[in-house]
């Protein structure tokens, strides 16, 4: 019996070995660059064949016939097979091709759009797009199921034996094979959602109703775990080739059927006519960008071979030589169907991306599955659209059972995906893992939690870490301890504060803040939408220009200054703030503030006394300034999305415009206020995408101080005195250099996204990206607020402008009013994506340079910024 069993096993092994031996395998590469080529068609003349995978490998059954390797942009390569073997193929890039035929002949012609049957076909496909636009109907609705899996990619046995996963042997049971690539992967996070999209043409309204939503995996270990989920969703969003621009990886890609630019941006090749499901025929059209490094797709479209010119399938990815960061390979497969009512709809949209940050770190994979179902064009009741904002999450969306999710999945979860909770539990129980995670979270989130147990959320976080040790002219060496409570302490009541000490001035500083949120929060009160009431007390020291910095004023990085900043002030501020935000991103702020400023170091407040110049004796007196004011601010950012972090919230992209309007009224005599004044400011920000030419960011801002006030209450330009780049600030304006009561500024930056560098051979391989820009400030100081005019010489309501005393006792002004006809101008040229991380700018000042030393007329600024 045992012998028979052994014989059966041996026979089975021989059969398997024989079957494996009757296959042809290998890798397809670029003959010039050596890069692997995914999506290469590998086929016999009468067979459908296969395609090479994301790693360039292929496998086909052996037949004693000709085997052809073809891909758009490369010369086809044909081999007559005589035996099963390993066959590695290097394809030559194609510069010239014969159009109109599927075979390549000896006659070569330069690619041309004129009289090109592939181009003429695509013109008809583009012209037929309108027939597939659901928004031409009066109503429509459909359900959308989406699953995003984040996984470690290309996992090997060595990683468990000698590598990073040696202490996590239990994870070996969670490894699975990716069907699309054949690689071993370890899923670590799964995000699922079911939404319903409803549309009404008149009055036009498009709404999304979230029916179900859940996230499992390592994000459960982070208190602000929505960061990873939100970023992945924003970067690997849904793709609709019927849109002219496809937003992917936070960039707009030209669609292969864009009405505006596709014909000029892409090259098209008719490959074959193939049989399609249902008895029809489809024309396979391959396409690739004119310049492979531009942000575009390459792949194949399958177009119905009839008068409808409908797209039946899109199989595309990002060219291997693309300028996109971190994405080794990407493949998107979309299937379209025609409904019984005649509409062409997308029913399945799958994406797989393999990511590599740097060669010595673990690779990752993102897999997105999206299914569309339950299409309806029936009239939708008006009440269905009557909710605030564009998205409504049902109250039970996060409590759906397994039966609900199974009813929407076209493919079931893998065993590992279905057991993410077990994975998190196993990780948490590993000895030494919690301290490592605690340190990692402190580094990533800039805050230190007071617990290492993921099941017990931290009630108090210490931080920001980067403000612990810093320095400035007044403090000298400065130490700061900061903390804030979280929703685990109370979902409505939040406490925040810090204590700092300067070793030069020997003074303590601090902040105490209490916020009541009218809405329960998941972790912090700034989460969207905000509805808060905040009371705070702050006593600290800053330079007047520091108030424009969007980050912490004592951040260790921004403490590195390009100029000496010795005009500073102590301030004591009491603040009451009501902050309300609506679902449509309209925000209202009402603030009452009382502040006492005490100038220090070289700064002083001296009222005009008719002497014509300040005196050292009066400057040493250090007069204080007390203001009480009320501010009303309106801000509108239509369509904006937010990511919450422990330090602040930010937008994953800046595609939405921002409109801001504010008015501040000074209240003399209220809580000791010295002045009555009225200050109005308004700004508009807008990003413009220029397709393959990158993007332009523009901000227009203007303001007016309508009242007679001393210089601390005038309008100062947003000066950045740090070497670290800060958005929406001037890089070469000194502290309080210009003082105006009317101003307007325009800031424009053009990120060409490598459009020029990609065409320079030596720079192309570096994948550097260029940017240029300029910043302009117009200013004017009316006569009533100008202390330099003789008629104001004895007006005690005004102060002498700040400056410094020379050795001979004379005074040199630091500040000046601007000439409205002579704007301040600075320009820059920058290179970013250096090592995929650094951004460097050369900044040059063009006006108001007469009084400056040469070193302050230009500068080098930099920052860390990660982009795709």
Tab-separated table of N, CA and C in Angstrom, residues 36-110:
chain	number	residue	atom	x	y	z
A	36	UNK	N	13.218	46.732	-16.692
A	36	UNK	CA	12.210	45.726	-17.021
A	36	UNK	C	11.005	46.401	-17.640
A	37	UNK	N	10.318	45.691	-18.519
A	37	UNK	CA	9.166	46.252	-19.228
A	37	UNK	C	7.901	45.490	-18.841
A	38	UNK	N	6.979	46.124	-18.131
A	38	UNK	CA	5.696	45.479	-17.845
A	38	UNK	C	4.740	45.635	-19.024
A	39	UNK	N	3.702	44.816	-19.046
A	39	UNK	CA	2.605	44.907	-20.010
A	39	UNK	C	3.050	44.618	-21.455
A	40	UNK	N	4.145	43.920	-21.653
A	40	UNK	CA	4.558	43.531	-23.011
A	40	UNK	C	3.655	42.390	-23.472
A	41	UNK	N	3.118	42.498	-24.668
A	41	UNK	CA	2.286	41.442	-25.231
A	41	UNK	C	3.178	40.291	-25.690
A	42	UNK	N	2.897	39.081	-25.193
A	42	UNK	CA	3.646	37.873	-25.543
A	42	UNK	C	2.636	36.882	-26.105
A	43	UNK	N	2.777	36.539	-27.423
A	43	UNK	CA	1.697	35.756	-28.030
A	43	UNK	C	2.186	34.999	-29.256
A	44	UNK	N	1.460	33.889	-29.514
A	44	UNK	CA	1.625	33.173	-30.766
A	44	UNK	C	0.665	33.787	-31.787
A	45	UNK	N	0.876	33.518	-33.044
A	45	UNK	CA	0.096	34.184	-34.091
A	45	UNK	C	-1.387	33.880	-34.005
A	46	UNK	N	-1.763	32.724	-33.471
A	46	UNK	CA	-3.178	32.353	-33.416
A	46	UNK	C	-3.659	32.182	-31.983
A	47	UNK	N	-3.010	32.839	-31.057
A	47	UNK	CA	-3.362	32.686	-29.637
A	47	UNK	C	-3.441	34.038	-28.978
A	48	UNK	N	-4.281	34.116	-27.942
A	48	UNK	CA	-4.399	35.361	-27.193
A	48	UNK	C	-3.127	35.693	-26.418
A	49	UNK	N	-2.352	34.682	-25.996
A	49	UNK	CA	-1.091	34.908	-25.309
A	49	UNK	C	-1.263	35.490	-23.919
A	50	UNK	N	-0.261	36.269	-23.490
A	50	UNK	CA	-0.252	36.835	-22.149
A	50	UNK	C	0.472	38.172	-22.188
A	51	UNK	N	0.686	38.756	-21.032
A	51	UNK	CA	1.466	39.984	-20.904
A	51	UNK	C	2.513	39.792	-19.820
A	52	UNK	N	3.631	40.508	-19.947
A	52	UNK	CA	4.629	40.471	-18.886
A	52	UNK	C	4.083	41.175	-17.651
A	53	UNK	N	4.512	40.724	-16.475
A	53	UNK	CA	4.036	41.307	-15.225
A	53	UNK	C	4.730	42.616	-14.913
A	54	UNK	N	4.419	43.157	-13.739
A	54	UNK	CA	5.021	44.427	-13.340
A	54	UNK	C	6.537	44.330	-13.218
A	55	UNK	N	7.050	43.120	-12.970
A	55	UNK	CA	8.497	42.945	-12.875
A	55	UNK	C	9.111	42.510	-14.199
A	56	UNK	N	8.330	42.545	-15.299
A	56	UNK	CA	8.850	42.209	-16.613
A	56	UNK	C	8.872	40.729	-16.938
A	57	UNK	N	8.487	39.870	-15.997
A	57	UNK	CA	8.540	38.426	-16.244
A	57	UNK	C	7.273	37.956	-16.947
A	58	UNK	N	7.413	36.850	-17.692
A	58	UNK	CA	6.270	36.268	-18.402
A	58	UNK	C	6.375	34.745	-18.330
A	59	UNK	N	5.290	34.079	-18.669
A	59	UNK	CA	5.254	32.622	-18.705
A	59	UNK	C	4.149	32.193	-19.656
A	60	UNK	N	4.491	31.396	-20.677
A	60	UNK	CA	3.501	30.895	-21.639
A	60	UNK	C	3.762	29.418	-21.880
A	61	UNK	N	2.748	28.699	-22.286
A	61	UNK	CA	2.915	27.295	-22.647
A	61	UNK	C	3.743	27.186	-23.926
A	62	UNK	N	4.528	26.128	-24.021
A	62	UNK	CA	5.400	25.929	-25.190
A	62	UNK	C	4.604	25.390	-26.365
A	63	UNK	N	4.835	26.021	-27.527
A	63	UNK	CA	4.355	25.500	-28.815
A	63	UNK	C	5.473	25.711	-29.821
A	64	UNK	N	5.658	24.784	-30.712
A	64	UNK	CA	6.727	24.885	-31.715
A	64	UNK	C	6.293	25.838	-32.815
A	65	UNK	N	6.152	27.100	-32.444
A	65	UNK	CA	5.724	28.127	-33.401
A	65	UNK	C	6.490	29.416	-33.120
A	66	UNK	N	6.126	30.454	-33.846
A	66	UNK	CA	6.742	31.768	-33.625
A	66	UNK	C	6.085	32.462	-32.430
A	67	UNK	N	6.915	32.943	-31.527
A	67	UNK	CA	6.445	33.678	-30.359
A	67	UNK	C	6.848	35.147	-30.531
A	68	UNK	N	5.867	36.035	-30.419
A	68	UNK	CA	6.106	37.458	-30.670
A	68	UNK	C	6.006	38.258	-29.380
A	69	UNK	N	6.933	39.219	-29.224
A	69	UNK	CA	6.938	40.152	-28.105
A	69	UNK	C	6.712	41.552	-28.685
A	70	UNK	N	5.654	42.240	-28.251
A	70	UNK	CA	5.370	43.567	-28.807
A	70	UNK	C	4.872	44.490	-27.709
A	71	UNK	N	5.229	45.747	-27.856
A	71	UNK	CA	4.788	46.782	-26.912
A	71	UNK	C	4.870	48.114	-27.627
A	72	UNK	N	3.900	48.977	-27.338
A	72	UNK	CA	3.897	50.278	-27.975
A	72	UNK	C	5.199	51.011	-27.669
A	73	UNK	N	5.797	51.595	-28.725
A	73	UNK	CA	7.029	52.343	-28.569
A	73	UNK	C	8.281	51.498	-28.727
A	74	UNK	N	8.115	50.175	-29.010
A	74	UNK	CA	9.267	49.282	-29.174
A	74	UNK	C	9.105	48.432	-30.437
A	75	UNK	N	10.245	48.019	-30.996
A	75	UNK	CA	10.207	47.153	-32.161
A	75	UNK	C	9.748	45.758	-31.738
A	76	UNK	N	8.748	45.197	-32.417
A	76	UNK	CA	8.345	43.818	-32.091
A	76	UNK	C	9.516	42.853	-32.307
A	77	UNK	N	9.529	41.805	-31.523
A	77	UNK	CA	10.599	40.801	-31.588
A	77	UNK	C	9.950	39.426	-31.672
A	78	UNK	N	10.321	38.660	-32.711
A	78	UNK	CA	9.718	37.344	-32.943
A	78	UNK	C	10.785	36.267	-32.897
A	79	UNK	N	10.478	35.162	-32.199
A	79	UNK	CA	11.413	34.041	-32.060
A	79	UNK	C	10.681	32.756	-32.433
A	80	UNK	N	11.306	31.912	-33.265
A	80	UNK	CA	10.730	30.600	-33.559
A	80	UNK	C	11.219	29.614	-32.498
A	81	UNK	N	10.261	29.040	-31.777
A	81	UNK	CA	10.591	28.150	-30.672
A	81	UNK	C	10.734	26.713	-31.164
A	82	UNK	N	11.750	26.053	-30.654
A	82	UNK	CA	11.963	24.642	-30.965
A	82	UNK	C	11.853	23.758	-29.735
A	83	UNK	N	11.971	24.387	-28.558
A	83	UNK	CA	11.890	23.622	-27.316
A	83	UNK	C	11.465	24.564	-26.182
A	84	UNK	N	10.989	23.984	-25.099
A	84	UNK	CA	10.683	24.786	-23.904
A	84	UNK	C	11.998	25.264	-23.317
A	85	UNK	N	12.037	26.529	-22.939
A	85	UNK	CA	13.303	27.093	-22.493
A	85	UNK	C	13.061	28.391	-21.721
A	86	UNK	N	14.120	28.918	-21.132
A	86	UNK	CA	14.086	30.266	-20.587
A	86	UNK	C	14.537	31.211	-21.682
A	87	UNK	N	13.746	32.236	-21.934
A	87	UNK	CA	14.015	33.146	-23.031
A	87	UNK	C	13.881	34.585	-22.542
A	88	UNK	N	15.012	35.238	-22.296
A	88	UNK	CA	15.016	36.662	-21.925
A	88	UNK	C	15.126	37.501	-23.190
A	89	UNK	N	14.302	38.526	-23.271
A	89	UNK	CA	14.210	39.325	-24.495
A	89	UNK	C	14.453	40.796	-24.156
A	90	UNK	N	15.248	41.456	-24.992
A	90	UNK	CA	15.486	42.895	-24.859
A	90	UNK	C	14.896	43.591	-26.081
A	91	UNK	N	13.897	44.430	-25.864
A	91	UNK	CA	13.225	45.120	-26.960
A	91	UNK	C	13.905	46.447	-27.259
A	92	UNK	N	14.069	46.738	-28.553
A	92	UNK	CA	14.671	47.990	-28.987
A	92	UNK	C	13.603	49.084	-29.030
A	93	UNK	N	13.885	50.260	-28.425
A	93	UNK	CA	12.928	51.378	-28.521
A	93	UNK	C	12.665	51.722	-29.980
A	94	UNK	N	11.415	52.012	-30.296
A	94	UNK	CA	10.986	52.264	-31.659
A	94	UNK	C	10.928	53.757	-31.915
A	95	UNK	N	11.678	54.212	-32.878
A	95	UNK	CA	11.647	55.629	-33.240
A	95	UNK	C	10.794	55.852	-34.477
A	96	UNK	N	10.748	54.881	-35.358
A	96	UNK	CA	9.974	55.021	-36.590
A	96	UNK	C	9.132	53.773	-36.764
A	97	UNK	N	7.930	53.925	-37.275
A	97	UNK	CA	7.045	52.779	-37.448
A	97	UNK	C	6.156	52.981	-38.661
A	98	UNK	N	5.757	51.896	-39.288
A	98	UNK	CA	4.812	51.951	-40.405
A	98	UNK	C	3.413	51.964	-39.836
A	99	UNK	N	2.618	52.987	-40.150
A	99	UNK	CA	1.290	53.159	-39.586
A	99	UNK	C	0.266	52.411	-40.415
A	100	UNK	N	-0.810	52.054	-39.736
A	100	UNK	CA	-1.959	51.500	-40.433
A	100	UNK	C	-1.946	49.994	-40.542
A	101	UNK	N	-0.833	49.347	-40.243
A	101	UNK	CA	-0.752	47.901	-40.305
A	101	UNK	C	-0.272	47.364	-38.964
A	102	UNK	N	-0.648	46.135	-38.689
A	102	UNK	CA	-0.222	45.520	-37.445
A	102	UNK	C	1.183	44.952	-37.544
A	103	UNK	N	1.679	44.740	-38.782
A	103	UNK	CA	3.020	44.188	-38.958
A	103	UNK	C	3.986	45.293	-39.325
A	104	UNK	N	5.235	45.088	-38.953
A	104	UNK	CA	6.284	46.057	-39.254
A	104	UNK	C	7.015	45.620	-40.507
A	105	UNK	N	7.162	46.516	-41.481
A	105	UNK	CA	7.860	46.197	-42.723
A	105	UNK	C	9.198	46.889	-42.740
A	106	UNK	N	9.935	46.671	-43.821
A	106	UNK	CA	11.238	47.295	-43.923
A	106	UNK	C	11.157	48.794	-44.132
A	107	UNK	N	10.021	49.274	-44.608
A	107	UNK	CA	9.875	50.701	-44.833
A	107	UNK	C	9.547	51.412	-43.527
A	108	UNK	N	10.280	52.460	-43.196
A	108	UNK	CA	10.093	53.165	-41.941
A	108	UNK	C	9.675	54.599	-42.207
A	109	UNK	N	8.759	55.083	-41.376
A	109	UNK	CA	8.296	56.466	-41.531
A	109	UNK	C	8.187	57.097	-40.160
A	110	UNK	N	8.493	58.371	-40.095
A	110	UNK	CA	8.410	59.081	-38.832
A	110	UNK	C	6.967	59.172	-38.387
